PDB file of C-alpha atoms in Angstrom:
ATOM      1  CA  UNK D  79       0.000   0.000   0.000  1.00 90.00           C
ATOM      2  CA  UNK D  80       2.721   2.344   0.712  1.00 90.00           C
ATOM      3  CA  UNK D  81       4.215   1.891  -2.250  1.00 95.00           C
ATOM      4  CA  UNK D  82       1.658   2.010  -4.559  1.00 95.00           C
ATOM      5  CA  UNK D  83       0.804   5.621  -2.520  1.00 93.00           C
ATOM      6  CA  UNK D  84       4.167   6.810  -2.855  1.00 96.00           C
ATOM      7  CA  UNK D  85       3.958   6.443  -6.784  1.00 97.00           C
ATOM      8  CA  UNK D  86       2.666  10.032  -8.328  1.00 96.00           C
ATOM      9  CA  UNK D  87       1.252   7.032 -11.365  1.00 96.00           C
ATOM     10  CA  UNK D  88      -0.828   5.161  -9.476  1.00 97.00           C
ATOM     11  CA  UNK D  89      -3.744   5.723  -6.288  1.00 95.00           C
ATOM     12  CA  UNK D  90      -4.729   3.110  -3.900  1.00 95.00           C
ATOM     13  CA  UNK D  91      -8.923   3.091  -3.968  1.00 94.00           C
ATOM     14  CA  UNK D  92     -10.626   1.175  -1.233  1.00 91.00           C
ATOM     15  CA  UNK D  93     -14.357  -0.218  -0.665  1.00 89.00           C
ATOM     16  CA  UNK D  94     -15.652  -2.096   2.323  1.00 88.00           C
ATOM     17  CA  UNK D  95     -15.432  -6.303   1.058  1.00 90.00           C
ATOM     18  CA  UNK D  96     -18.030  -8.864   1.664  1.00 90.00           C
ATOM     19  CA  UNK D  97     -16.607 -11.119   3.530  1.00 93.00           C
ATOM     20  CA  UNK D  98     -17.537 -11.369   7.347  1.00 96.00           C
ATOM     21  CA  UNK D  99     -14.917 -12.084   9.481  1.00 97.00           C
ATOM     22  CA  UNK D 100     -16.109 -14.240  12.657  1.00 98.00           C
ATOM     23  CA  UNK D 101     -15.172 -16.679  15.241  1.00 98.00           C
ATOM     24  CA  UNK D 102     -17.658 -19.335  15.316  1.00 97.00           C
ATOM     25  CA  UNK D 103     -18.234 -20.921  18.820  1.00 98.00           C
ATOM     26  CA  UNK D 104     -19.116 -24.243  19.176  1.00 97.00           C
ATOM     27  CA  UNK D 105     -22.805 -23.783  20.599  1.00 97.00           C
ATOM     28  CA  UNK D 106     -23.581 -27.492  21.763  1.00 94.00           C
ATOM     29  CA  UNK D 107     -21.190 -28.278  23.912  1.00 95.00           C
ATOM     30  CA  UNK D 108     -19.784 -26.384  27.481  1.00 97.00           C
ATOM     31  CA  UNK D 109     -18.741 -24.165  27.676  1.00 98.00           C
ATOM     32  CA  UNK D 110     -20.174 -22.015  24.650  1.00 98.00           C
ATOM     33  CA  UNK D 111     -23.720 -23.451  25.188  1.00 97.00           C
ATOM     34  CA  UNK D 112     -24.565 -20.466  27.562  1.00 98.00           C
ATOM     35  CA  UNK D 113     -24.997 -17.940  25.934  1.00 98.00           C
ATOM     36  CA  UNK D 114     -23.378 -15.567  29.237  1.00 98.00           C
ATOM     37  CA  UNK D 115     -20.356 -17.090  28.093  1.00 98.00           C
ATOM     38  CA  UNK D 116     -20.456 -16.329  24.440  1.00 98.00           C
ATOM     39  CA  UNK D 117     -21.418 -12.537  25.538  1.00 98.00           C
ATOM     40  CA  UNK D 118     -18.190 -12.708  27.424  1.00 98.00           C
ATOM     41  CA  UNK D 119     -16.216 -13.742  25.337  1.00 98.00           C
ATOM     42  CA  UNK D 120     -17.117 -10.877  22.740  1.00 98.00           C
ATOM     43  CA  UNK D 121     -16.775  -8.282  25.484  1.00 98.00           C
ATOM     44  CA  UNK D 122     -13.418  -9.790  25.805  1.00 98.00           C
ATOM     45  CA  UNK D 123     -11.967  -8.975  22.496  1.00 97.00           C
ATOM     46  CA  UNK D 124     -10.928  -5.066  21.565  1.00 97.00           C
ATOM     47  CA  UNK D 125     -11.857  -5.389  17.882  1.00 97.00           C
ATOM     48  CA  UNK D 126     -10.370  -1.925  16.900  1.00 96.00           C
ATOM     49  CA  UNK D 127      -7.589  -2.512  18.641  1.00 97.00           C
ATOM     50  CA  UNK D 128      -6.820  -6.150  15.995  1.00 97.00           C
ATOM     51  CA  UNK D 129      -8.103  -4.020  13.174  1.00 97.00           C
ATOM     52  CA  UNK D 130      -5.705  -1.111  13.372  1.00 96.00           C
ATOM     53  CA  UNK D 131      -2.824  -2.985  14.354  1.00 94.00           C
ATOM     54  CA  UNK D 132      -2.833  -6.035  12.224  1.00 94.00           C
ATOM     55  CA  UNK D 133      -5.043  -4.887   9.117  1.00 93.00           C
ATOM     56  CA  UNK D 134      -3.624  -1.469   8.863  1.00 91.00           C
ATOM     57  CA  UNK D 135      -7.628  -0.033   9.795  1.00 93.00           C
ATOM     58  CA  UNK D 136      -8.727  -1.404   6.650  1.00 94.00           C
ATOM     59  CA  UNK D 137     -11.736  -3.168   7.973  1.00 96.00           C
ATOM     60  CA  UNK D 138     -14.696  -1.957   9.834  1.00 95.00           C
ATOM     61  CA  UNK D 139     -16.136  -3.866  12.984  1.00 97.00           C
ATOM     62  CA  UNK D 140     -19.428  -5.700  12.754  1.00 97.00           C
ATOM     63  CA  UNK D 141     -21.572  -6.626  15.345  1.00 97.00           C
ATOM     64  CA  UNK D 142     -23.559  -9.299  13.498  1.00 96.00           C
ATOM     65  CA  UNK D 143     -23.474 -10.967  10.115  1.00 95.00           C
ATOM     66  CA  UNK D 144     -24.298  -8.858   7.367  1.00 95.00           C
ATOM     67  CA  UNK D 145     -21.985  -6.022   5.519  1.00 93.00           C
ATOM     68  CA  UNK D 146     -23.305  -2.086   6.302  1.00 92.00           C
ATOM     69  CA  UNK D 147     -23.745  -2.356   2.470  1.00 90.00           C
ATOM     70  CA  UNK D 148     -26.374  -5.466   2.329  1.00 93.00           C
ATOM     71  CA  UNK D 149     -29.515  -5.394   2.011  1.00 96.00           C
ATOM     72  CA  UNK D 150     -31.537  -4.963   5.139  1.00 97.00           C
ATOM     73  CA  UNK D 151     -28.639  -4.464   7.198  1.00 97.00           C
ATOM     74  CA  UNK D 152     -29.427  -3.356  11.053  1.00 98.00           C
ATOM     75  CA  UNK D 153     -27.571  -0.007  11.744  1.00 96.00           C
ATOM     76  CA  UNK D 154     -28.850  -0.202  15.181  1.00 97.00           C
ATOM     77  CA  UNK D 155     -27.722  -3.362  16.615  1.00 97.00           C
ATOM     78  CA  UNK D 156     -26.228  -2.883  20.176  1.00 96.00           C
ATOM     79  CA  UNK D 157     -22.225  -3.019  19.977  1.00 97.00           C
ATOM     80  CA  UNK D 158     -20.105  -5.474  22.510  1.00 97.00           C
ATOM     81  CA  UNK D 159     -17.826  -2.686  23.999  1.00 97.00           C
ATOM     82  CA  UNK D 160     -14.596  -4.031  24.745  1.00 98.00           C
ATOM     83  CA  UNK D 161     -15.363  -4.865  28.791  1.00 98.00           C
ATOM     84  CA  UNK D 162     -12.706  -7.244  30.624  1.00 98.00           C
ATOM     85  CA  UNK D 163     -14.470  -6.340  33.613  1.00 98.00           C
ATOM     86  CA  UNK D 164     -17.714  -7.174  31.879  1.00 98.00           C
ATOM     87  CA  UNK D 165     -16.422 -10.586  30.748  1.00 98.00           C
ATOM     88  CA  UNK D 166     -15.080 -11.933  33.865  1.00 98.00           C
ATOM     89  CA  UNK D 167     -18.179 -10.849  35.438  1.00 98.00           C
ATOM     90  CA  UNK D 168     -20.550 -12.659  32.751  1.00 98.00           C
ATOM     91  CA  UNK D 169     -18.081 -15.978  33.308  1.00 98.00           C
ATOM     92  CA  UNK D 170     -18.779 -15.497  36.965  1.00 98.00           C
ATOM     93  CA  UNK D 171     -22.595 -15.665  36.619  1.00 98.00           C
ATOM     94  CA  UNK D 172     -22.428 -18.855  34.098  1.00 98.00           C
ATOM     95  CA  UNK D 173     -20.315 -20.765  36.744  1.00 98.00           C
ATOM     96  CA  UNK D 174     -16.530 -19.680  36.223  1.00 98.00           C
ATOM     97  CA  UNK D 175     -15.095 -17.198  38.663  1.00 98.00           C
ATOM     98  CA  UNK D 176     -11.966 -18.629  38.124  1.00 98.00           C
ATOM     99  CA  UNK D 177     -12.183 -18.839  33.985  1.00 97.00           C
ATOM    100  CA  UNK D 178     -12.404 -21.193  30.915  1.00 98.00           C
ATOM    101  CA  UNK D 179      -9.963 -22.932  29.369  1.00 98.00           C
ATOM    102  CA  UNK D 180     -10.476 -23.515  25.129  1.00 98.00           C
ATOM    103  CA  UNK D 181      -9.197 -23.887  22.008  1.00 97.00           C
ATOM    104  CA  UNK D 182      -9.528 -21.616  18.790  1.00 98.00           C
ATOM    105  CA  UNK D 183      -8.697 -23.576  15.552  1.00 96.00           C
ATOM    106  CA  UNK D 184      -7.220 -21.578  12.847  1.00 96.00           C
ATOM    107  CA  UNK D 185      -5.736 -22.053   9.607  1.00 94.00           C
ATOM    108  CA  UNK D 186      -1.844 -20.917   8.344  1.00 92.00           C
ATOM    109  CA  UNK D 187      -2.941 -17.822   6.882  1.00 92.00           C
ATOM    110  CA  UNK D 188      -5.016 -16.775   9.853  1.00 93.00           C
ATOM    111  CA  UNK D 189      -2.233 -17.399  12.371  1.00 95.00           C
ATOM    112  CA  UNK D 190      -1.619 -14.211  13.595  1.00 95.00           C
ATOM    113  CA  UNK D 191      -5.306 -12.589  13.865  1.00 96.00           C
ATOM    114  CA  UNK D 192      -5.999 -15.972  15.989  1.00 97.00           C
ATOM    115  CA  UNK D 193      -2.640 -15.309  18.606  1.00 97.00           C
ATOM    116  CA  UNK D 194      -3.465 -11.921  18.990  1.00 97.00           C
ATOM    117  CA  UNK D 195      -7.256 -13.019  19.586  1.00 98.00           C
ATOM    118  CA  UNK D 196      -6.499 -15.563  21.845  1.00 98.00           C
ATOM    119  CA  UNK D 197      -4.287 -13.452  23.470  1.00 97.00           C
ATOM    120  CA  UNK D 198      -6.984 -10.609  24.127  1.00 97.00           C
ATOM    121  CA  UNK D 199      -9.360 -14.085  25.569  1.00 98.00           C
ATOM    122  CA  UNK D 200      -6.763 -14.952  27.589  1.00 98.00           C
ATOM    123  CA  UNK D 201      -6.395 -11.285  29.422  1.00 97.00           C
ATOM    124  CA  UNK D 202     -10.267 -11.836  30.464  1.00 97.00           C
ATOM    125  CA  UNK D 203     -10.524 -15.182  31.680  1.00 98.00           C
ATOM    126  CA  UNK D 204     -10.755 -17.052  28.259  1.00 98.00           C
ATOM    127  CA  UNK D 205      -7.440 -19.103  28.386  1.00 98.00           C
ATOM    128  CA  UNK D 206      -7.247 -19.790  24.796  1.00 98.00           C
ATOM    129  CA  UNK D 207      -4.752 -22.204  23.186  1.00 98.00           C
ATOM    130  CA  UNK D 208      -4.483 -21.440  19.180  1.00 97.00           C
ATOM    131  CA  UNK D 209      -4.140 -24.817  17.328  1.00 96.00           C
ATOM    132  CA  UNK D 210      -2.679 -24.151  13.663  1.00 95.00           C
ATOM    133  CA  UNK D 211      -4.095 -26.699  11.209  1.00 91.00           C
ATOM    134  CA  UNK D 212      -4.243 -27.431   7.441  1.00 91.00           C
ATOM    135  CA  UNK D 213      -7.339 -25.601   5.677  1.00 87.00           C
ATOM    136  CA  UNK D 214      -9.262 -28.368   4.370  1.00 88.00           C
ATOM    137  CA  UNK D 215      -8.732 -30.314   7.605  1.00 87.00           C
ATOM    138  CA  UNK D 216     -10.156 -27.358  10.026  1.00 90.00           C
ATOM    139  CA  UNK D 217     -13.231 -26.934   7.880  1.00 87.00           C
ATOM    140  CA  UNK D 218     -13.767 -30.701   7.783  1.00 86.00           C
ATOM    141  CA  UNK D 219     -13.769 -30.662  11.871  1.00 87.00           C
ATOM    142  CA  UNK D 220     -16.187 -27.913  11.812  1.00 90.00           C
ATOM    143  CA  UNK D 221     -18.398 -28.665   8.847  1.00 84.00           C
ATOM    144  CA  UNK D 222     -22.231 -28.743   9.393  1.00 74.00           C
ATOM    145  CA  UNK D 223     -21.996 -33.009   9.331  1.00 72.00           C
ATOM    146  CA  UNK D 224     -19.602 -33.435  10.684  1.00 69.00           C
ATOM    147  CA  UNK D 225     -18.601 -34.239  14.978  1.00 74.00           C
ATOM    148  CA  UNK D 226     -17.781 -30.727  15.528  1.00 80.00           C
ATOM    149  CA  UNK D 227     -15.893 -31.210  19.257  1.00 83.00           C
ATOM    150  CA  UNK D 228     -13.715 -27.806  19.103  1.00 91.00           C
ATOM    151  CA  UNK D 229     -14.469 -24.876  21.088  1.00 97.00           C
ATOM    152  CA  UNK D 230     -14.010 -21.760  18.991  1.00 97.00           C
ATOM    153  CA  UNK D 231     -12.773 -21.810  14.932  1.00 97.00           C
ATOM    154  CA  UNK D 232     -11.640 -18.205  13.444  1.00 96.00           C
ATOM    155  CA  UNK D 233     -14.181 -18.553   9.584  1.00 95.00           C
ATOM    156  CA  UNK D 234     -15.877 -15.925   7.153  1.00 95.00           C
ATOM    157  CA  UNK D 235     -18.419 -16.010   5.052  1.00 96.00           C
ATOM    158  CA  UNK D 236     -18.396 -14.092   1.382  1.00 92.00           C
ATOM    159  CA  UNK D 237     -21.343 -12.640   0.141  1.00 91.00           C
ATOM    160  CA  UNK D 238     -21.170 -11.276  -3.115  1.00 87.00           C
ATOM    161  CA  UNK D 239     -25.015 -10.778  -3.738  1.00 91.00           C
ATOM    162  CA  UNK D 240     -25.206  -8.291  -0.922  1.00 92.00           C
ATOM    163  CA  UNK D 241     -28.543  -9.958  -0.412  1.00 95.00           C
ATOM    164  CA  UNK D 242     -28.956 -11.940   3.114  1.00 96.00           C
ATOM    165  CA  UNK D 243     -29.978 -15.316   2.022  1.00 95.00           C
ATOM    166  CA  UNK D 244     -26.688 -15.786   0.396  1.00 95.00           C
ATOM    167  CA  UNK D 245     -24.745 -15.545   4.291  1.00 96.00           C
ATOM    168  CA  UNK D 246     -27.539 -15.591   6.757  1.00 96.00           C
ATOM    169  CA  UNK D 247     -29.623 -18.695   5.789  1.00 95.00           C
ATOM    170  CA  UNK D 248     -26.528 -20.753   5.438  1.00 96.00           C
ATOM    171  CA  UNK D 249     -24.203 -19.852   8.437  1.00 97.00           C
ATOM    172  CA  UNK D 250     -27.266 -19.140  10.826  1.00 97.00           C
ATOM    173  CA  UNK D 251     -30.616 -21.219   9.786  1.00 97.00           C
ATOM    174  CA  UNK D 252     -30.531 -24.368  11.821  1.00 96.00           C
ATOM    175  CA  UNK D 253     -28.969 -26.790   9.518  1.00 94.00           C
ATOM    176  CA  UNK D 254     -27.797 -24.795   7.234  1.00 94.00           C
ATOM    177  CA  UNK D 255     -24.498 -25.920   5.319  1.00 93.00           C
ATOM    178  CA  UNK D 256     -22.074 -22.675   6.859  1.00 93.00           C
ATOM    179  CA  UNK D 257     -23.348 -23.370  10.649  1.00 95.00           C
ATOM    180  CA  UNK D 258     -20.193 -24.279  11.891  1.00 94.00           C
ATOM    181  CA  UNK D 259     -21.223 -22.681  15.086  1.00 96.00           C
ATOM    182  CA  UNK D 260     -24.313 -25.282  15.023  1.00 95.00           C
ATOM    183  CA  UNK D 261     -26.466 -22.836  16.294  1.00 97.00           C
ATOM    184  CA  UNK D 262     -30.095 -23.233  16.513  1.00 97.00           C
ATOM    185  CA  UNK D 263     -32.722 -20.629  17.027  1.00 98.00           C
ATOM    186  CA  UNK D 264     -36.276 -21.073  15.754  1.00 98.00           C
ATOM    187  CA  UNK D 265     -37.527 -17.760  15.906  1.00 98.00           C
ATOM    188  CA  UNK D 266     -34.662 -17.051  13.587  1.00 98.00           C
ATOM    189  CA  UNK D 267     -35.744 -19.577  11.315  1.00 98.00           C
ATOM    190  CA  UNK D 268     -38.871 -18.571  10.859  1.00 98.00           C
ATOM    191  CA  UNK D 269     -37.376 -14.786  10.061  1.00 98.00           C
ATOM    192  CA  UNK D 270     -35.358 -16.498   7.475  1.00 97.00           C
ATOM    193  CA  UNK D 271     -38.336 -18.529   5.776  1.00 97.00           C
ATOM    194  CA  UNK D 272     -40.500 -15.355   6.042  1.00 98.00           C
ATOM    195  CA  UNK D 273     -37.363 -12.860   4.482  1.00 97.00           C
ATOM    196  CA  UNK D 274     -36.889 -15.711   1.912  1.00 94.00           C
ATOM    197  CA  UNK D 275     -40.532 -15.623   0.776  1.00 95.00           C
ATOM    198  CA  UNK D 276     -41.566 -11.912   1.126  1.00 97.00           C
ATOM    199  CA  UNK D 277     -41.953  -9.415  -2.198  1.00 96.00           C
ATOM    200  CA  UNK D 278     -42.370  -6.329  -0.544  1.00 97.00           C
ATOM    201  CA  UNK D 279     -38.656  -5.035   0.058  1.00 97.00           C
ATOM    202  CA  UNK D 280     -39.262  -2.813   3.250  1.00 98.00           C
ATOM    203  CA  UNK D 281     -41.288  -5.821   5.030  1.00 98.00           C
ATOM    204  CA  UNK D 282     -38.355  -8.217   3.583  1.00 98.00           C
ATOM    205  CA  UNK D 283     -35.872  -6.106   5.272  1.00 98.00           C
ATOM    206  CA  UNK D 284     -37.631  -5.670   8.563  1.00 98.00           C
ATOM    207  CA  UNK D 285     -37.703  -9.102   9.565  1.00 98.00           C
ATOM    208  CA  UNK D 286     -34.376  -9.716   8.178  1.00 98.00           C
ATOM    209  CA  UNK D 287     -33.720  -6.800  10.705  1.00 98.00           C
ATOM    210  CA  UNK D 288     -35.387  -8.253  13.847  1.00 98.00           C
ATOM    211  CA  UNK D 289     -33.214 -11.610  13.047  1.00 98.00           C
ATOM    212  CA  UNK D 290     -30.374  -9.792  12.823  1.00 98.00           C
ATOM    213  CA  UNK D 291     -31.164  -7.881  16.411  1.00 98.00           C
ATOM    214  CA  UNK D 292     -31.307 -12.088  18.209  1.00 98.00           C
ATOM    215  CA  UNK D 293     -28.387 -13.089  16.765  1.00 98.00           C
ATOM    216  CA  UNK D 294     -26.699 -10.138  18.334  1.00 98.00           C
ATOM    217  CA  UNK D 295     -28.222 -11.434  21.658  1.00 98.00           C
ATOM    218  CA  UNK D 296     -27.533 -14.957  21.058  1.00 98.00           C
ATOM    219  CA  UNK D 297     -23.884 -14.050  20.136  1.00 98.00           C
ATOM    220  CA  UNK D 298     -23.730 -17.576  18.320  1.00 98.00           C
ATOM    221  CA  UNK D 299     -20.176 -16.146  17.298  1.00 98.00           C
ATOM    222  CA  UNK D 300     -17.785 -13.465  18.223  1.00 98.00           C
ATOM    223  CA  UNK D 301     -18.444 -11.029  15.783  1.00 98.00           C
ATOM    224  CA  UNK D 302     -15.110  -9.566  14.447  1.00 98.00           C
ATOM    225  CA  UNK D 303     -14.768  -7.155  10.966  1.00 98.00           C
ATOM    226  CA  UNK D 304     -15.556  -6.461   7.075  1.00 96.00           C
ATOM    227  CA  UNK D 305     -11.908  -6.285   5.622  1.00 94.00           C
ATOM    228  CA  UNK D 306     -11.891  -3.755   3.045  1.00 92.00           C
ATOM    229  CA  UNK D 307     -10.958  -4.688  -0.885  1.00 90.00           C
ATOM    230  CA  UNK D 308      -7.910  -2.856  -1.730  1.00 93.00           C
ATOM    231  CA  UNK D 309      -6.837  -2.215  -5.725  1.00 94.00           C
ATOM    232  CA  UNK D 310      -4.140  -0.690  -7.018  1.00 95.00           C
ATOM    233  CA  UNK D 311      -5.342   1.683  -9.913  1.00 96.00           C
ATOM    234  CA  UNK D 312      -3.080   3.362 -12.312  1.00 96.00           C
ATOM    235  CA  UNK D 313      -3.174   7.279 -12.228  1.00 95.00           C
ATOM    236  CA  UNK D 314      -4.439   6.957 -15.998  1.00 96.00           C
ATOM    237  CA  UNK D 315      -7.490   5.017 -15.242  1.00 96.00           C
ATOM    238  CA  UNK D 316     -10.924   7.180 -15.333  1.00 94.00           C
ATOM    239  CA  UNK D 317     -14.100   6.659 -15.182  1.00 94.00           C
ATOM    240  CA  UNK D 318     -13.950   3.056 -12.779  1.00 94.00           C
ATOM    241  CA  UNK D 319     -14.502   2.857  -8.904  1.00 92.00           C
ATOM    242  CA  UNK D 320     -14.631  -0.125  -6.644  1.00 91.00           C
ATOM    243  CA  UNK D 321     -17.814  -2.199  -6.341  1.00 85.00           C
ATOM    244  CA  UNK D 322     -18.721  -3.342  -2.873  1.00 74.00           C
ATOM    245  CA  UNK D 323     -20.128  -6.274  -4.211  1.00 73.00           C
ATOM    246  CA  UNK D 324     -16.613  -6.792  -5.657  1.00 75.00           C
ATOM    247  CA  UNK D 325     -17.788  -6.526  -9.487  1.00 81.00           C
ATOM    248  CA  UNK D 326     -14.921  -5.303 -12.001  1.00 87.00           C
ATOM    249  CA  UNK D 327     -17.556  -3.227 -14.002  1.00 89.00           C
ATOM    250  CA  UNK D 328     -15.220  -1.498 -16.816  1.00 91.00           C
ATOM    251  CA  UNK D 329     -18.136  -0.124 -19.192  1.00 92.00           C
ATOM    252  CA  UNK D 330     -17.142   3.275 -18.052  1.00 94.00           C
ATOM    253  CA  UNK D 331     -13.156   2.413 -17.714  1.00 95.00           C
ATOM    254  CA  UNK D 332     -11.146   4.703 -19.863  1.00 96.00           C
ATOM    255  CA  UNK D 333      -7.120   5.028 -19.891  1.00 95.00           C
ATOM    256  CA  UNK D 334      -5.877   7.985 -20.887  1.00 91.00           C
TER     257      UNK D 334
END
């Protein structure tokens, strides 16, 4: 990025992605079955603090699973300030003043964002041990079908439609094929099957709205960020700007 910057020929542009960033947490087995402990452990975590230092501020924080720029998105969902003393005290009330001790799978490539997240756990209680395994192996442990016996697995989701049933039916609906958190809500459901079904847009979005406002109760993950889609764009280039839905549209493209 610097580099690119520091070149009077080319610009860096920048658009928020669509890919949610989240840790999924295994919700059918102790101790991420109570949901007090799942509230904790996203009070534990200072987001910004992950986002500025280890993706240079190019990502903005979410506090559920849809990008600002989807469809039906809920700009009023309650954020999980970043609260040690909050944390320890929700552990406290589910049955561990003394802590939790877990394990957050995490691919090669995600390495780093899962230390310093386990880390930040760690400071509040969560004593988190990062386990570094091949890609294809981690999602087999955590796929839908499959035993899922980990505690806590750093995933995203892409969603290139901007539309929610392309990320929230699959990684939330009971059953659905992204649910590596295997959580299992049927009020939520029945959101989903409604959103799925309805024509009018502004009743569509309001009930995918009110699902969006339990999951952020439920906390059936710790919600973490939207990285930002970064392109390098030649100082000649007019008439072309960055999609959030991460098109290349080059009708309008013209190099001078």
């Amino acid at each position: 990025i610097r580099n690119v910057e520091a070149n009077p020929n080319t610009r860096v542009m920048a658009v928020n992605g669509t890919r949610s960033f989240f840790v999924a947490l295994n919700n059918n087995k102790p101790p991420f079955d109570d949901v007090r402990v799942r509230q904790a452990a996203n009070h534990a975590l200072n987001r910004q603090l992950i986002i500025d230092k280890l993706l240079a501020g190019r990502a903005v924080a979410l506090n559920g699973v849809m990008s600002p720029a989807a469809f039906g998105f809920n700009r009023n969902l309650p954020a999980y300030q970043y609260d040690v003393k909050q944390a320890k005290a929700l552990l406290a009330a589910a049955g561990h003043p003394n802590g939790i001790d877990v394990t957050l799978d995490t691919d090669g490539p995600q390495k780093d964002t899962a230390e310093a997240i386990g880390s930040l756990l760690t400071q509040a209680g969560i004593r988190t041990k990062v386990v570094v395994g091949d890609g294809s192996q981690v999602r087999a442990k955590w796929a839908n079908n499959g035993k899922r016996e980990g505690d806590m697995w750093i995933s995203s989701w892409g969603n290139g439609s901007l539309d929610p049933t392309d990320i929230f039916e699959p990684t939330l609906m009971t059953g659905g094929r992204g649910n590596s958190a295997g959580y299992a809500n049927p009020a939520v459901d029945k959101l989903l099957a409604e959103g799925g079904r309805e024509t009018d847009n502004a009743k569509r979005a309001a009930l995918y709205q009110q699902a969006q406002t339990i999951i952020n109760k439920d906390a059936p993950w710790i919600f973490l960020w939207l990285p930002q889609d970064l392109y390098g764009v030649s100082a000649r280039l007019t008439g072309w700007a960055p999609s959030a839905a991460g098109w290349l549209n080059l009708r309008d493209a013209c190099v001078k």
